[in-house]
Amino acid sequence: MLDPFDDTYFMKKALQEAERAFEKDEVPVGAVIVVSNKIIARAHNLTEMLNDVTAHAEMQAITAAANFLGGKYLNECTMYVTLEPCQMCAGALYWSQIGKVVYGAADEKRGFNSLGAKLHPKTEMIGGVLQEECSQLLKRFFVEKRNLN
Amino acid sequence: MLDPFDDTYFMKKALQEAERAFEKDEVPVGAVIVVSNKIIARAHNLTEMLNDVTAHAEMQAITAAANFLGGKYLNECTMYVTLEPCQMCAGALYWSQIGKVVYGAADEKRGFNSLGAKLHPKTEMIGGVLQEECSQLLKRFFVEKRNLN
């Protein structure tokens, strides 16, 4: 039997968050954190609205998940995020000891892989889930920005 | 004439923040952010109290400084922090484009230098200011922790 709660299912939920960021004129990145097929945190990039470079979707989701769980370690959790985390977010994920990170589009310029940052050795990582959809949303955002200026 | 507002002066202010963390049973790391010899943000580690791995002194100081300035870029600012930033904080400093980072003690295990994370190319960095005082406070914390367990 097919599992309805697969990586694609939750990445779609992260994409919905990214679309919320898009609507607010924020770089459209979204994230959800899941435990036992239940979403315990949803967040999207708010760096412009909050005037704060630390307000990436992942950072807010980590804070929200820890708040929900009442503990700061996310060993049993999976994060779904539409864009490969930057080194700041990879660093936060490292400290959280999160069980698994699934990302959509790769970020070859600012992603943690190319910048050399590290996740926790216990953290499983998968990239490229709904890569095309995640990437298209970002491209559409930057094309619209360019045309406005 | 000697400049009273040198790196040592502001690192002492960061150390005062670290001592506040110590008093709250938090890993004693403190930070201040300075513009034109004026402190615009002070923070200390609150990961235990807030149950949040992202609540490092540097992260809070970046958010507070951006809030004070009304803009998210810290090009004209200097951060003084008692411990070498981790990759999460280095990543946040990268996004902030901060002008200068001065740290006290090196963190050979979890510091951004050894983990391979990067600051912004425009960011000047100095380490080792009041290194001994910053390091002693951390050592005292961990010795006391060990003796309690």
CSV table of C-alpha atoms in Angstrom, one decimal:
chain,number,residue,atom,x,y,z
A,1,MET,CA,0.0,0.0,0.0
A,2,LEU,CA,1.2,3.5,-0.8
A,3,ASP,CA,2.1,5.6,2.2
A,4,PRO,CA,0.1,8.9,1.9
A,5,PHE,CA,2.5,10.6,4.3
A,6,ASP,CA,5.6,10.4,2.2
A,7,ASP,CA,8.3,13.0,1.6
A,8,THR,CA,6.4,14.5,-1.3
A,9,TYR,CA,3.3,15.0,0.9
A,10,PHE,CA,5.2,17.0,3.5
A,11,MET,CA,7.2,18.9,1.0
A,12,LYS,CA,3.9,20.1,-0.5
A,13,LYS,CA,3.1,21.5,2.9
A,14,ALA,CA,6.5,23.3,3.0
A,15,LEU,CA,5.7,24.7,-0.4
A,16,GLN,CA,2.4,26.1,0.9
A,17,GLU,CA,4.5,27.9,3.5
A,18,ALA,CA,6.8,29.2,0.7
A,19,GLU,CA,3.8,30.5,-1.2
A,20,ARG,CA,2.8,32.4,1.9
A,21,ALA,CA,6.2,34.1,1.9
A,22,PHE,CA,5.8,34.9,-1.8
A,23,GLU,CA,2.5,36.6,-1.1
A,24,LYS,CA,4.3,38.8,1.5
A,25,ASP,CA,7.0,39.7,-1.0
A,26,GLU,CA,9.5,37.6,0.9
A,27,VAL,CA,12.0,35.2,-0.8
A,28,PRO,CA,9.7,32.2,-1.0
A,29,VAL,CA,11.1,29.5,1.3
A,30,GLY,CA,9.0,27.5,3.6
A,31,ALA,CA,9.5,24.7,6.1
A,32,VAL,CA,7.6,22.3,8.2
A,33,ILE,CA,8.7,20.0,11.0
A,34,VAL,CA,7.1,16.6,11.4
A,35,VAL,CA,7.0,13.9,14.1
A,36,SER,CA,5.2,10.6,13.5
A,37,ASN,CA,3.5,12.0,10.5
A,38,LYS,CA,2.2,15.0,12.4
A,39,ILE,CA,3.2,18.6,11.5
A,40,ILE,CA,4.3,20.3,14.8
A,41,ALA,CA,5.8,23.5,13.2
A,42,ARG,CA,5.2,25.6,10.1
A,43,ALA,CA,7.1,28.6,9.1
A,44,HIS,CA,8.2,30.8,6.1
A,45,ASN,CA,10.9,33.3,5.5
A,46,LEU,CA,10.2,36.7,7.1
A,47,THR,CA,13.5,38.5,6.9
A,48,GLU,CA,12.0,41.5,5.2
A,49,MET,CA,8.9,41.9,7.4
A,50,LEU,CA,10.9,41.3,10.6
A,51,ASN,CA,13.9,43.2,9.4
A,52,ASP,CA,16.0,40.4,10.6
A,53,VAL,CA,18.5,38.2,8.7
A,54,THR,CA,18.0,35.4,11.2
A,55,ALA,CA,14.2,35.0,10.4
A,56,HIS,CA,14.7,32.2,7.9
A,57,ALA,CA,11.9,29.6,7.7
A,58,GLU,CA,14.1,26.9,9.2
A,59,MET,CA,15.1,29.0,12.2
A,60,GLN,CA,11.5,29.9,13.1
A,61,ALA,CA,10.5,26.3,12.6
A,62,ILE,CA,13.2,25.0,14.9
A,63,THR,CA,12.2,27.5,17.6
A,64,ALA,CA,8.5,26.6,17.2
A,65,ALA,CA,9.1,22.8,17.2
A,66,ALA,CA,11.2,23.1,20.4
A,67,ASN,CA,8.5,25.2,22.0
A,68,PHE,CA,5.8,22.6,21.0
A,69,LEU,CA,7.9,19.7,22.3
A,70,GLY,CA,9.0,21.4,25.5
A,71,GLY,CA,12.6,20.5,24.8
A,72,LYS,CA,15.3,21.8,22.5
A,73,TYR,CA,16.5,18.6,20.8
A,74,LEU,CA,14.6,17.4,17.7
A,75,ASN,CA,16.1,13.9,17.4
A,76,GLU,CA,12.7,12.4,16.4
A,77,CYS,CA,11.8,15.1,14.0
A,78,THR,CA,12.1,15.6,10.3
A,79,MET,CA,12.3,19.0,8.7
A,80,TYR,CA,11.0,19.6,5.2
A,81,VAL,CA,12.3,22.8,3.6
A,82,THR,CA,11.9,24.0,0.1
A,83,LEU,CA,15.5,25.3,-0.3
A,84,GLU,CA,18.8,23.8,0.8
A,85,PRO,CA,19.6,25.3,4.2
A,86,CYS,CA,22.3,28.0,4.4
A,87,GLN,CA,25.1,27.7,6.8
A,88,MET,CA,23.2,29.5,9.6
A,89,CYS,CA,20.3,27.2,9.3
A,90,ALA,CA,22.5,24.1,9.0
A,91,GLY,CA,24.3,25.3,12.1
A,92,ALA,CA,21.0,25.6,14.0
A,93,LEU,CA,19.9,22.1,12.7
A,94,TYR,CA,23.3,20.8,13.9
A,95,TRP,CA,22.6,22.1,17.5
A,96,SER,CA,19.1,20.7,17.4
A,97,GLN,CA,20.4,17.2,16.5
A,98,ILE,CA,17.4,16.8,14.2
A,99,GLY,CA,16.8,13.3,12.9
A,100,LYS,CA,16.3,14.1,9.3
A,101,VAL,CA,16.3,17.0,6.9
A,102,VAL,CA,14.6,16.9,3.5
A,103,TYR,CA,15.1,19.8,1.1
A,104,GLY,CA,13.7,20.7,-2.3
A,105,ALA,CA,15.8,22.9,-4.5
A,106,ALA,CA,19.6,23.0,-4.2
A,107,ASP,CA,21.3,26.3,-3.4
A,108,GLU,CA,24.6,26.1,-5.1
A,109,LYS,CA,25.8,29.6,-4.1
A,110,ARG,CA,24.6,29.9,-0.5
A,111,GLY,CA,23.7,26.4,0.5
A,112,PHE,CA,25.5,24.7,3.3
A,113,ASN,CA,26.9,22.0,1.1
A,114,SER,CA,28.9,24.4,-1.0
A,115,LEU,CA,29.9,26.7,1.9
A,116,GLY,CA,31.3,23.7,3.8
A,117,ALA,CA,29.0,23.9,6.9
A,118,LYS,CA,28.0,20.7,8.6
A,119,LEU,CA,24.9,19.0,9.9
A,120,HIS,CA,25.0,16.8,13.0
A,121,PRO,CA,26.5,13.3,12.3
A,122,LYS,CA,23.2,11.7,13.5
A,123,THR,CA,21.2,13.7,10.9
A,124,GLU,CA,20.0,12.0,7.8
A,125,MET,CA,19.8,14.3,4.8
A,126,ILE,CA,17.9,14.0,1.5
A,127,GLY,CA,17.8,16.7,-1.2
A,128,GLY,CA,15.8,17.2,-4.4
A,129,VAL,CA,12.3,16.3,-3.3
A,130,LEU,CA,9.9,18.4,-5.5
A,131,GLN,CA,13.0,20.2,-6.6
A,132,GLU,CA,11.3,21.6,-9.8
A,133,GLU,CA,8.3,23.1,-8.0
A,134,CYS,CA,10.5,24.6,-5.2
A,135,SER,CA,12.9,26.0,-7.7
A,136,GLN,CA,10.2,27.4,-10.0
A,137,LEU,CA,8.6,29.4,-7.2
A,138,LEU,CA,12.0,31.0,-6.3
A,139,LYS,CA,12.7,31.8,-10.0
A,140,ARG,CA,9.2,33.3,-10.5
A,141,PHE,CA,9.9,35.5,-7.4
A,142,PHE,CA,13.2,36.8,-8.7
A,143,VAL,CA,11.9,37.4,-12.2
A,144,GLU,CA,9.0,39.4,-10.9
A,145,LYS,CA,11.3,41.4,-8.7
A,146,ARG,CA,13.6,42.2,-11.6
A,147,ASN,CA,10.7,43.3,-13.8
A,148,LEU,CA,9.5,45.7,-11.1
A,149,ASN,CA,12.8,47.5,-10.8
B,1,MET,CA,46.4,59.6,23.7
B,2,LEU,CA,45.1,56.2,24.6
B,3,ASP,CA,41.6,55.4,23.2
B,4,PRO,CA,39.4,54.4,26.1
B,5,PHE,CA,37.0,52.7,23.7
B,6,ASP,CA,39.3,50.0,22.4
B,7,ASP,CA,38.6,46.3,21.8
B,8,THR,CA,39.4,45.4,25.4
B,9,TYR,CA,36.9,48.0,26.7
B,10,PHE,CA,34.0,46.5,24.7
B,11,MET,CA,35.1,42.9,25.3
B,12,LYS,CA,34.8,43.6,29.0
B,13,LYS,CA,31.2,44.6,28.3
B,14,ALA,CA,30.6,41.3,26.4
B,15,LEU,CA,32.2,39.5,29.4
B,16,GLN,CA,29.7,41.2,31.7
B,17,GLU,CA,26.9,39.7,29.6
B,18,ALA,CA,28.6,36.3,29.8
B,19,GLU,CA,28.6,36.6,33.6
B,20,ARG,CA,24.9,37.2,33.5
B,21,ALA,CA,24.5,33.9,31.5
B,22,PHE,CA,26.7,32.2,34.1
B,23,GLU,CA,24.4,33.4,36.9
B,24,LYS,CA,21.4,31.9,35.1
B,25,ASP,CA,23.2,28.5,34.7
B,26,GLU,CA,23.6,29.1,31.0
B,27,VAL,CA,26.9,28.4,29.1
B,28,PRO,CA,28.5,31.7,29.7
B,29,VAL,CA,28.8,33.5,26.4
B,30,GLY,CA,28.0,37.2,26.0
B,31,ALA,CA,28.0,39.6,23.1
B,32,VAL,CA,27.6,43.3,22.4
B,33,ILE,CA,27.2,45.2,19.2
B,34,VAL,CA,28.8,48.6,18.8
B,35,VAL,CA,28.4,51.5,16.4
B,36,SER,CA,30.6,54.6,16.7
B,37,ASN,CA,31.7,53.6,20.2
B,38,LYS,CA,28.1,53.2,21.3
B,39,ILE,CA,26.6,49.8,22.4
B,40,ILE,CA,23.4,49.3,20.5
B,41,ALA,CA,22.8,45.6,21.6
B,42,ARG,CA,23.7,43.4,24.5
B,43,ALA,CA,22.8,39.7,24.8
B,44,HIS,CA,23.9,36.5,26.5
B,45,ASN,CA,23.3,32.9,25.8
B,46,LEU,CA,19.7,31.7,26.8
B,47,THR,CA,19.4,28.3,25.2
B,48,GLU,CA,18.4,26.6,28.4
B,49,MET,CA,16.0,29.2,29.7
B,50,LEU,CA,14.3,29.6,26.3
B,51,ASN,CA,14.6,25.9,25.4
B,52,ASP,CA,15.9,26.9,22.0
B,53,VAL,CA,19.2,26.0,20.4
B,54,THR,CA,19.0,29.2,18.3
B,55,ALA,CA,19.2,31.5,21.4
B,56,HIS,CA,22.9,32.0,21.3
B,57,ALA,CA,24.2,35.5,22.4
B,58,GLU,CA,25.2,36.4,18.9
B,59,MET,CA,21.8,35.6,17.3
B,60,GLN,CA,19.9,37.7,19.9
B,61,ALA,CA,22.4,40.5,19.5
B,62,ILE,CA,22.0,40.6,15.7
B,63,THR,CA,18.2,40.7,16.0
B,64,ALA,CA,18.4,43.4,18.7
B,65,ALA,CA,20.9,45.5,16.7
B,66,ALA,CA,18.8,45.3,13.5
B,67,ASN,CA,15.7,46.3,15.5
B,68,PHE,CA,17.6,49.3,17.0
B,69,LEU,CA,18.9,50.4,13.6
B,70,GLY,CA,15.6,49.8,11.7
B,71,GLY,CA,17.5,47.8,9.0
B,72,LYS,CA,18.8,44.3,8.8
B,73,TYR,CA,22.3,45.0,7.6
B,74,LEU,CA,25.0,45.8,10.1
B,75,ASN,CA,27.8,47.0,7.8
B,76,GLU,CA,28.8,49.8,10.2
B,77,CYS,CA,28.7,47.6,13.3
B,78,THR,CA,31.3,45.6,15.3
B,79,MET,CA,30.3,42.6,17.4
B,80,TYR,CA,32.3,41.7,20.5
B,81,VAL,CA,31.6,38.1,21.6
B,82,THR,CA,33.4,36.2,24.3
B,83,LEU,CA,33.6,32.9,22.4
B,84,GLU,CA,34.4,32.2,18.7
B,85,PRO,CA,31.0,32.0,16.9
B,86,CYS,CA,29.7,28.6,15.9
B,87,GLN,CA,28.7,28.0,12.3
B,88,MET,CA,25.1,29.0,12.9
B,89,CYS,CA,26.2,32.4,14.3
B,90,ALA,CA,28.8,32.8,11.6
B,91,GLY,CA,26.1,32.2,9.1
B,92,ALA,CA,23.9,34.8,10.7
B,93,LEU,CA,26.8,37.3,10.8
B,94,TYR,CA,27.4,36.5,7.1
B,95,TRP,CA,23.9,37.5,6.2
B,96,SER,CA,24.1,40.7,8.3
B,97,GLN,CA,27.2,41.8,6.4
B,98,ILE,CA,28.6,43.0,9.7
B,99,GLY,CA,31.7,45.2,9.5
B,100,LYS,CA,33.8,43.6,12.1
B,101,VAL,CA,33.7,40.6,14.6
B,102,VAL,CA,36.0,40.5,17.6
B,103,TYR,CA,36.0,37.3,19.7
B,104,GLY,CA,37.7,36.3,22.9
B,105,ALA,CA,38.3,32.6,23.4
B,106,ALA,CA,38.8,30.2,20.4
B,107,ASP,CA,36.4,27.2,20.1
B,108,GLU,CA,38.5,24.6,18.5
B,109,LYS,CA,35.7,22.0,18.5
B,110,ARG,CA,32.6,23.9,17.5
B,111,GLY,CA,33.9,27.2,16.3
B,112,PHE,CA,33.2,28.3,12.7
B,113,ASN,CA,36.9,28.3,11.8
B,114,SER,CA,37.4,24.6,12.4
B,115,LEU,CA,33.9,23.7,11.0
B,116,GLY,CA,34.6,25.5,7.8
B,117,ALA,CA,31.8,28.0,7.9
B,118,LYS,CA,32.4,31.5,6.5
B,119,LEU,CA,31.9,35.1,7.4
B,120,HIS,CA,31.0,37.7,4.7
B,121,PRO,CA,34.1,38.7,2.6
B,122,LYS,CA,33.6,42.3,3.8
B,123,THR,CA,33.8,41.3,7.5
B,124,GLU,CA,37.0,42.0,9.3
B,125,MET,CA,37.7,39.4,12.1
B,126,ILE,CA,39.9,39.5,15.1
B,127,GLY,CA,40.3,36.7,17.7
B,128,GLY,CA,42.0,36.4,21.1
B,129,VAL,CA,40.9,39.7,22.8
B,130,LEU,CA,40.8,39.0,26.6
B,131,GLN,CA,41.0,35.3,25.6
B,132,GLU,CA,42.2,34.2,29.0
B,133,GLU,CA,39.3,35.9,30.9
B,134,CYS,CA,36.7,34.6,28.4
B,135,SER,CA,38.1,31.1,28.5
B,136,GLN,CA,38.4,31.0,32.3
B,137,LEU,CA,34.8,31.9,32.8
B,138,LEU,CA,33.8,29.0,30.5
B,139,LYS,CA,36.1,26.6,32.2
B,140,ARG,CA,34.8,27.6,35.6
B,141,PHE,CA,31.2,26.9,34.4
B,142,PHE,CA,32.0,23.4,33.1
B,143,VAL,CA,34.1,22.5,36.2
B,144,GLU,CA,31.2,23.5,38.5
B,145,LYS,CA,28.7,21.6,36.3
B,146,ARG,CA,30.8,18.5,36.5
B,147,ASN,CA,31.1,18.7,40.3
B,148,LEU,CA,27.4,19.0,40.7
B,149,ASN,CA,26.7,15.8,38.8
